PDB file of C-alpha atoms in Angstrom:
ATOM      1  CA  MET E  20       2.154   4.059  -4.606  1.00 64.00           C
ATOM      2  CA  VAL E  21       0.729   0.781  -3.291  1.00 78.00           C
ATOM      3  CA  THR E  22       2.191  -2.441  -4.713  1.00 86.00           C
ATOM      4  CA  VAL E  23      -0.279  -5.262  -5.399  1.00 91.00           C
ATOM      5  CA  LEU E  24       0.772  -8.736  -6.538  1.00 93.00           C
ATOM      6  CA  VAL E  25      -1.723 -10.142  -9.040  1.00 95.00           C
ATOM      7  CA  ALA E  26      -1.272 -13.878  -9.602  1.00 95.00           C
ATOM      8  CA  ALA E  27      -3.556 -15.508 -12.176  1.00 96.00           C
ATOM      9  CA  ARG E  28      -3.035 -17.972 -15.005  1.00 95.00           C
ATOM     10  CA  ASP E  29      -5.626 -16.264 -17.211  1.00 94.00           C
ATOM     11  CA  ALA E  30      -3.976 -13.400 -19.125  1.00 95.00           C
ATOM     12  CA  ALA E  31      -7.230 -11.463 -19.590  1.00 94.00           C
ATOM     13  CA  THR E  32      -7.770 -11.458 -15.825  1.00 94.00           C
ATOM     14  CA  ARG E  33      -4.254 -10.204 -15.142  1.00 94.00           C
ATOM     15  CA  GLU E  34      -4.525  -7.423 -17.724  1.00 95.00           C
ATOM     16  CA  ALA E  35      -7.988  -6.256 -16.616  1.00 95.00           C
ATOM     17  CA  VAL E  36      -7.022  -6.170 -12.946  1.00 94.00           C
ATOM     18  CA  ALA E  37      -3.724  -4.410 -13.700  1.00 94.00           C
ATOM     19  CA  ALA E  38      -5.483  -1.705 -15.736  1.00 94.00           C
ATOM     20  CA  ALA E  39      -8.018  -1.082 -12.955  1.00 92.00           C
ATOM     21  CA  LEU E  40      -5.274  -0.898 -10.315  1.00 91.00           C
ATOM     22  CA  TYR E  41      -3.176   1.476 -12.437  1.00 89.00           C
ATOM     23  CA  ALA E  42      -6.223   3.744 -12.715  1.00 87.00           C
ATOM     24  CA  ARG E  43      -6.140   4.008  -8.907  1.00 82.00           C
ATOM     25  CA  ARG E  44      -2.403   4.811  -9.001  1.00 78.00           C
ATOM     26  CA  HIS E  45      -1.435   1.380  -7.681  1.00 84.00           C
ATOM     27  CA  GLU E  46       1.483  -0.636  -9.021  1.00 86.00           C
ATOM     28  CA  ALA E  47       0.470  -4.109 -10.220  1.00 91.00           C
ATOM     29  CA  VAL E  48       3.125  -6.834 -10.243  1.00 93.00           C
ATOM     30  CA  LEU E  49       1.852  -9.654 -12.450  1.00 95.00           C
ATOM     31  CA  ALA E  50       2.544 -13.372 -12.125  1.00 94.00           C
ATOM     32  CA  ALA E  51       1.228 -16.000 -14.548  1.00 95.00           C
ATOM     33  CA  ASP E  52       2.330 -19.026 -12.517  1.00 93.00           C
ATOM     34  CA  LEU E  53       3.191 -20.079  -8.995  1.00 93.00           C
ATOM     35  CA  GLU E  54       6.953 -19.878  -9.423  1.00 94.00           C
ATOM     36  CA  SER E  55       6.773 -16.279 -10.674  1.00 93.00           C
ATOM     37  CA  ALA E  56       4.498 -15.381  -7.767  1.00 93.00           C
ATOM     38  CA  ARG E  57       6.888 -16.970  -5.255  1.00 92.00           C
ATOM     39  CA  ARG E  58       9.850 -15.055  -6.683  1.00 92.00           C
ATOM     40  CA  SER E  59       7.911 -11.796  -6.550  1.00 90.00           C
ATOM     41  CA  LEU E  60       6.943 -12.309  -2.911  1.00 88.00           C
ATOM     42  CA  HIS E  61      10.561 -12.992  -1.969  1.00 88.00           C
ATOM     43  CA  SER E  62      11.901  -9.944  -3.828  1.00 86.00           C
ATOM     44  CA  LEU E  63       9.351  -7.232  -3.028  1.00 83.00           C
ATOM     45  CA  ARG E  64       7.082  -5.986  -0.290  1.00 80.00           C
ATOM     46  CA  ALA E  65       3.493  -6.192  -1.542  1.00 85.00           C
ATOM     47  CA  GLU E  66       0.779  -4.304   0.342  1.00 86.00           C
ATOM     48  CA  ALA E  67      -1.945  -6.654  -0.953  1.00 91.00           C
ATOM     49  CA  LEU E  68      -2.316  -9.874  -2.946  1.00 93.00           C
ATOM     50  CA  VAL E  69      -4.848 -10.863  -5.603  1.00 96.00           C
ATOM     51  CA  LEU E  70      -4.726 -14.651  -6.012  1.00 95.00           C
ATOM     52  CA  SER E  71      -6.797 -16.542  -8.563  1.00 95.00           C
ATOM     53  CA  THR E  72      -7.565 -20.190  -7.916  1.00 95.00           C
ATOM     54  CA  ASP E  73      -6.965 -20.947 -11.596  1.00 94.00           C
ATOM     55  CA  LEU E  74      -3.393 -21.429 -10.316  1.00 93.00           C
ATOM     56  CA  GLY E  75      -4.671 -24.335  -8.219  1.00 93.00           C
ATOM     57  CA  LEU E  76      -6.006 -24.295  -4.675  1.00 94.00           C
ATOM     58  CA  ARG E  77      -2.874 -25.827  -3.199  1.00 93.00           C
ATOM     59  CA  GLY E  78      -0.651 -23.188  -4.786  1.00 92.00           C
ATOM     60  CA  VAL E  79      -2.940 -20.344  -3.741  1.00 93.00           C
ATOM     61  CA  ARG E  80      -2.899 -21.567  -0.145  1.00 93.00           C
ATOM     62  CA  GLU E  81       0.904 -21.704  -0.259  1.00 92.00           C
ATOM     63  CA  LEU E  82       1.153 -18.115  -1.531  1.00 92.00           C
ATOM     64  CA  ALA E  83      -1.274 -16.857   1.107  1.00 91.00           C
ATOM     65  CA  LEU E  84       0.746 -18.537   3.858  1.00 91.00           C
ATOM     66  CA  LEU E  85       3.918 -16.774   2.678  1.00 88.00           C
ATOM     67  CA  VAL E  86       2.480 -13.427   3.807  1.00 86.00           C
ATOM     68  CA  ALA E  87       0.605 -14.664   6.868  1.00 86.00           C
ATOM     69  CA  GLY E  88       1.919 -13.037  10.020  1.00 77.00           C
ATOM     70  CA  GLN E  89       3.615 -10.104   8.299  1.00 76.00           C
ATOM     71  CA  GLU E  90       3.304  -6.707   9.966  1.00 71.00           C
ATOM     72  CA  PRO E  91       1.616  -4.588   8.788  1.00 72.00           C
ATOM     73  CA  ALA E  92      -0.850  -7.272   7.723  1.00 78.00           C
ATOM     74  CA  VAL E  93      -1.001  -8.072   4.005  1.00 86.00           C
ATOM     75  CA  PRO E  94      -4.622  -8.634   2.935  1.00 90.00           C
ATOM     76  CA  VAL E  95      -5.440 -11.234   0.283  1.00 93.00           C
ATOM     77  CA  LEU E  96      -8.235 -11.088  -2.273  1.00 95.00           C
ATOM     78  CA  PHE E  97      -9.060 -14.563  -3.561  1.00 96.00           C
ATOM     79  CA  LEU E  98     -10.655 -14.951  -7.001  1.00 95.00           C
ATOM     80  CA  ALA E  99     -12.440 -18.290  -6.725  1.00 95.00           C
ATOM     81  CA  THR E 100     -15.186 -20.373  -8.297  1.00 94.00           C
ATOM     82  CA  LEU E 101     -18.606 -20.426  -6.675  1.00 93.00           C
ATOM     83  CA  ASP E 102     -17.988 -23.915  -5.258  1.00 92.00           C
ATOM     84  CA  GLU E 103     -14.606 -22.879  -3.846  1.00 90.00           C
ATOM     85  CA  ARG E 104     -16.180 -19.767  -2.342  1.00 90.00           C
ATOM     86  CA  TRP E 105     -18.629 -21.776  -0.267  1.00 91.00           C
ATOM     87  CA  THR E 106     -16.580 -24.895   0.504  1.00 88.00           C
ATOM     88  CA  ALA E 107     -15.467 -24.727   4.127  1.00 85.00           C
ATOM     89  CA  GLY E 108     -11.694 -24.652   4.472  1.00 86.00           C
ATOM     90  CA  ALA E 109     -11.001 -24.454   0.737  1.00 90.00           C
ATOM     91  CA  LEU E 110      -9.367 -21.043   1.104  1.00 91.00           C
ATOM     92  CA  PRO E 111      -7.192 -19.809   4.014  1.00 90.00           C
ATOM     93  CA  ARG E 112      -9.337 -16.726   4.469  1.00 87.00           C
ATOM     94  CA  ARG E 113      -8.674 -14.645   7.593  1.00 86.00           C
ATOM     95  CA  PRO E 114     -11.917 -13.120   8.904  1.00 85.00           C
ATOM     96  CA  GLY E 115     -11.879  -9.338   8.876  1.00 81.00           C
ATOM     97  CA  LEU E 116      -8.769  -9.193   6.687  1.00 84.00           C
ATOM     98  CA  ASP E 117      -9.242 -11.199   3.460  1.00 90.00           C
ATOM     99  CA  GLU E 118     -12.071 -11.341   0.923  1.00 91.00           C
ATOM    100  CA  VAL E 119     -13.284 -13.666  -1.824  1.00 94.00           C
ATOM    101  CA  LEU E 120     -14.721 -12.654  -5.201  1.00 93.00           C
ATOM    102  CA  VAL E 121     -16.377 -15.205  -7.452  1.00 93.00           C
ATOM    103  CA  ARG E 122     -14.631 -15.363 -10.821  1.00 91.00           C
ATOM    104  CA  PRO E 123     -14.926 -14.334 -13.553  1.00 91.00           C
ATOM    105  CA  CYS E 124     -15.190 -10.753 -12.329  1.00 92.00           C
ATOM    106  CA  ALA E 125     -14.488  -7.332 -13.808  1.00 92.00           C
ATOM    107  CA  GLY E 126     -11.209  -5.539 -13.198  1.00 92.00           C
ATOM    108  CA  HIS E 127     -12.922  -2.586 -11.521  1.00 92.00           C
ATOM    109  CA  GLU E 128     -14.636  -4.950  -9.058  1.00 93.00           C
ATOM    110  CA  VAL E 129     -11.257  -6.350  -8.079  1.00 93.00           C
ATOM    111  CA  ALA E 130      -9.752  -2.860  -7.694  1.00 92.00           C
ATOM    112  CA  GLN E 131     -12.672  -1.771  -5.497  1.00 90.00           C
ATOM    113  CA  ALA E 132     -12.262  -4.853  -3.314  1.00 91.00           C
ATOM    114  CA  VAL E 133      -8.506  -4.229  -3.003  1.00 91.00           C
ATOM    115  CA  ALA E 134      -9.221  -0.646  -1.909  1.00 87.00           C
ATOM    116  CA  ARG E 135     -11.572  -1.955   0.810  1.00 86.00           C
ATOM    117  CA  LEU E 136      -8.994  -4.463   1.999  1.00 87.00           C
ATOM    118  CA  LEU E 137      -6.218  -1.881   2.180  1.00 83.00           C
ATOM    119  CA  GLN E 138      -8.382   0.520   4.161  1.00 77.00           C
ATOM    120  CA  ARG E 139      -9.443  -2.218   6.573  1.00 77.00           C
ATOM    121  CA  ALA E 140      -5.915  -3.594   7.017  1.00 71.00           C
ATOM    122  CA  GLU E 141      -4.301  -0.230   7.619  1.00 68.00           C
ATOM    123  CA  GLY E 142      -5.442   0.160  11.218  1.00 68.00           C
ATOM    124  CA  ASP E 143      -2.602   1.707  13.211  1.00 74.00           C
ATOM    125  CA  PHE E 144      -0.185   1.626  10.267  1.00 78.00           C
ATOM    126  CA  VAL E 145       0.345   3.880   7.254  1.00 82.00           C
ATOM    127  CA  GLN E 146       2.375   2.165   4.541  1.00 81.00           C
ATOM    128  CA  ILE E 147       5.030   4.233   2.752  1.00 84.00           C
ATOM    129  CA  GLY E 148       6.841   1.953   0.325  1.00 80.00           C
ATOM    130  CA  PRO E 149       9.347  -0.206   2.255  1.00 83.00           C
ATOM    131  CA  ALA E 150       8.596   1.699   5.478  1.00 87.00           C
ATOM    132  CA  HIS E 151       5.485   2.237   7.564  1.00 86.00           C
ATOM    133  CA  LEU E 152       4.364   4.738  10.150  1.00 88.00           C
ATOM    134  CA  HIS E 153       3.031   3.274  13.390  1.00 86.00           C
ATOM    135  CA  ARG E 154       0.541   5.952  14.343  1.00 82.00           C
ATOM    136  CA  PRO E 155       0.171   5.327  18.121  1.00 83.00           C
ATOM    137  CA  SER E 156       3.938   5.401  18.789  1.00 89.00           C
ATOM    138  CA  ARG E 157       4.789   7.832  15.944  1.00 90.00           C
ATOM    139  CA  GLU E 158       7.568   5.446  14.927  1.00 91.00           C
ATOM    140  CA  LEU E 159       8.697   5.202  11.321  1.00 91.00           C
ATOM    141  CA  ARG E 160       9.719   1.588  10.792  1.00 89.00           C
ATOM    142  CA  GLY E 161      11.435   0.186   7.736  1.00 88.00           C
ATOM    143  CA  VAL E 162      14.304  -1.768   6.246  1.00 87.00           C
ATOM    144  CA  GLY E 163      16.718   0.866   7.564  1.00 90.00           C
ATOM    145  CA  GLY E 164      15.547   0.693  11.174  1.00 90.00           C
ATOM    146  CA  VAL E 165      13.124   2.476  13.507  1.00 92.00           C
ATOM    147  CA  VAL E 166      13.049   6.270  13.762  1.00 93.00           C
ATOM    148  CA  ALA E 167      10.976   8.360  16.185  1.00 94.00           C
ATOM    149  CA  LEU E 168       8.955  11.237  14.712  1.00 94.00           C
ATOM    150  CA  THR E 169       7.582  14.309  16.433  1.00 94.00           C
ATOM    151  CA  ALA E 170       3.808  14.755  16.453  1.00 92.00           C
ATOM    152  CA  THR E 171       4.029  17.335  13.663  1.00 93.00           C
ATOM    153  CA  GLU E 172       6.364  15.176  11.561  1.00 94.00           C
ATOM    154  CA  ALA E 173       4.020  12.203  11.910  1.00 92.00           C
ATOM    155  CA  HIS E 174       0.999  14.309  10.923  1.00 91.00           C
ATOM    156  CA  LEU E 175       2.898  15.770   7.972  1.00 93.00           C
ATOM    157  CA  LEU E 176       4.094  12.372   6.759  1.00 91.00           C
ATOM    158  CA  GLU E 177       0.644  10.814   7.044  1.00 88.00           C
ATOM    159  CA  TYR E 178      -0.885  13.724   5.125  1.00 88.00           C
ATOM    160  CA  LEU E 179       1.667  13.321   2.316  1.00 90.00           C
ATOM    161  CA  ALA E 180       1.367   9.520   2.322  1.00 86.00           C
ATOM    162  CA  ARG E 181      -2.386   9.665   1.781  1.00 80.00           C
ATOM    163  CA  ARG E 182      -1.724  11.887  -1.237  1.00 84.00           C
ATOM    164  CA  ARG E 183       1.263   9.989  -2.543  1.00 81.00           C
ATOM    165  CA  GLY E 184       1.970  10.747  -6.181  1.00 81.00           C
ATOM    166  CA  ARG E 185       0.239  14.148  -5.987  1.00 86.00           C
ATOM    167  CA  VAL E 186       1.928  17.523  -5.565  1.00 90.00           C
ATOM    168  CA  VAL E 187       0.754  19.061  -2.278  1.00 92.00           C
ATOM    169  CA  PRO E 188       1.039  22.880  -2.167  1.00 92.00           C
ATOM    170  CA  VAL E 189       2.711  24.580   0.803  1.00 93.00           C
ATOM    171  CA  ALA E 190      -0.462  26.581   1.478  1.00 92.00           C
ATOM    172  CA  GLU E 191      -2.450  23.349   1.775  1.00 91.00           C
ATOM    173  CA  LEU E 192       0.032  21.907   4.271  1.00 92.00           C
ATOM    174  CA  LEU E 193      -0.022  25.064   6.384  1.00 92.00           C
ATOM    175  CA  GLU E 194      -3.803  24.931   6.512  1.00 89.00           C
ATOM    176  CA  GLN E 195      -4.364  21.181   6.932  1.00 88.00           C
ATOM    177  CA  VAL E 196      -1.331  20.127   9.010  1.00 90.00           C
ATOM    178  CA  TRP E 197      -0.566  23.268  11.037  1.00 90.00           C
ATOM    179  CA  GLY E 198      -4.083  24.697  11.197  1.00 88.00           C
ATOM    180  CA  PHE E 199      -3.355  28.176   9.833  1.00 88.00           C
ATOM    181  CA  PRO E 200      -6.210  30.069   8.160  1.00 87.00           C
ATOM    182  CA  ALA E 201      -6.265  29.688   4.373  1.00 84.00           C
ATOM    183  CA  GLY E 202      -3.476  31.684   2.736  1.00 86.00           C
ATOM    184  CA  GLU E 203      -1.609  32.341   5.990  1.00 89.00           C
ATOM    185  CA  GLY E 204       1.382  30.850   7.791  1.00 89.00           C
ATOM    186  CA  PRO E 205       5.161  30.939   7.205  1.00 91.00           C
ATOM    187  CA  ALA E 206       6.485  28.725   4.406  1.00 91.00           C
ATOM    188  CA  GLY E 207       9.731  28.418   6.367  1.00 92.00           C
ATOM    189  CA  THR E 208       7.914  26.294   8.943  1.00 93.00           C
ATOM    190  CA  VAL E 209       7.122  23.719   6.281  1.00 94.00           C
ATOM    191  CA  ARG E 210      10.660  23.783   4.905  1.00 93.00           C
ATOM    192  CA  ALA E 211      12.214  23.195   8.338  1.00 94.00           C
ATOM    193  CA  HIS E 212       9.969  20.244   9.167  1.00 95.00           C
ATOM    194  CA  MET E 213      10.354  18.798   5.677  1.00 93.00           C
ATOM    195  CA  ARG E 214      14.140  18.904   6.010  1.00 95.00           C
ATOM    196  CA  ASN E 215      14.017  16.882   9.235  1.00 95.00           C
ATOM    197  CA  LEU E 216      11.402  14.502   7.854  1.00 94.00           C
ATOM    198  CA  ARG E 217      13.507  13.789   4.765  1.00 94.00           C
ATOM    199  CA  ILE E 218      16.462  12.750   6.931  1.00 94.00           C
ATOM    200  CA  LYS E 219      14.299  10.346   8.927  1.00 94.00           C
ATOM    201  CA  LEU E 220      12.568   8.958   5.825  1.00 93.00           C
ATOM    202  CA  ARG E 221      15.905   8.325   4.182  1.00 93.00           C
ATOM    203  CA  GLN E 222      17.122   6.477   7.269  1.00 93.00           C
ATOM    204  CA  ALA E 223      14.041   4.300   7.845  1.00 92.00           C
ATOM    205  CA  SER E 224      13.547   3.409   4.175  1.00 90.00           C
ATOM    206  CA  ALA E 225      17.274   2.927   3.441  1.00 89.00           C
ATOM    207  CA  GLY E 226      17.073   5.710   0.879  1.00 87.00           C
ATOM    208  CA  GLU E 227      14.126   4.256  -1.057  1.00 87.00           C
ATOM    209  CA  VAL E 228      11.496   6.906  -0.208  1.00 87.00           C
ATOM    210  CA  HIS E 229      11.920  10.527  -1.271  1.00 88.00           C
ATOM    211  CA  VAL E 230      10.035  13.807  -0.944  1.00 91.00           C
ATOM    212  CA  ARG E 231      10.628  16.041  -3.950  1.00 91.00           C
ATOM    213  CA  THR E 232      10.403  19.821  -3.844  1.00 91.00           C
ATOM    214  CA  LEU E 233       8.724  21.317  -6.899  1.00 89.00           C
ATOM    215  CA  HIS E 234       9.632  25.005  -6.911  1.00 84.00           C
ATOM    216  CA  ARG E 235       6.558  27.242  -6.599  1.00 82.00           C
ATOM    217  CA  HIS E 236       4.292  24.189  -6.581  1.00 88.00           C
ATOM    218  CA  GLY E 237       4.820  22.160  -3.415  1.00 91.00           C
ATOM    219  CA  TYR E 238       6.003  18.738  -2.281  1.00 92.00           C
ATOM    220  CA  LEU E 239       5.636  15.299  -3.825  1.00 92.00           C
ATOM    221  CA  LEU E 240       6.054  12.038  -1.908  1.00 90.00           C
ATOM    222  CA  GLU E 241       7.388   9.564  -4.456  1.00 84.00           C
TER     223      GLU E 241
END
């Protein structure tokens, strides 16, 4: 589940954006003022920010700077007035990473823009809660350290991560990750790799990311 910080003074904006993000299986952390937003950024790892300029331009710039330079990059969606949108230098927008929507805007528009930003920012990284997979090196990096994955483990983890929150059947994994024909392949292969992957996930994420086994159904990355 992706965590998105939504900071806006207007309650209707916060609620509409949160509902649209929840519909996409994202977690929305809401902040009604700058101090709440600062505390949230210091206590959690957000994958994206939605910042409304009704908090004040100076405060919005401060919040955006708090995540500047983080790796993987944290994209920011600014909700701004029309004048703010077109005033040079008003917003610390990073070309190719951040976006601006003119407010007021519908919750679903914000959720769609967040989805675009996340896809664009991902690049070589796949975010998995407090850890992330660096695809070129096949390294799983997180608060618990850096762990090397095999090619199959990396493929398996990325497949599960892109379906996080959904139960993935063993037959689907055998077909999509290992390349067996539909309905074929040994389930023991999946179990063995999953056992090793769980150990590495636990280490890199300091025990915060888990893969559940649902008997006769499949695996669920929580």
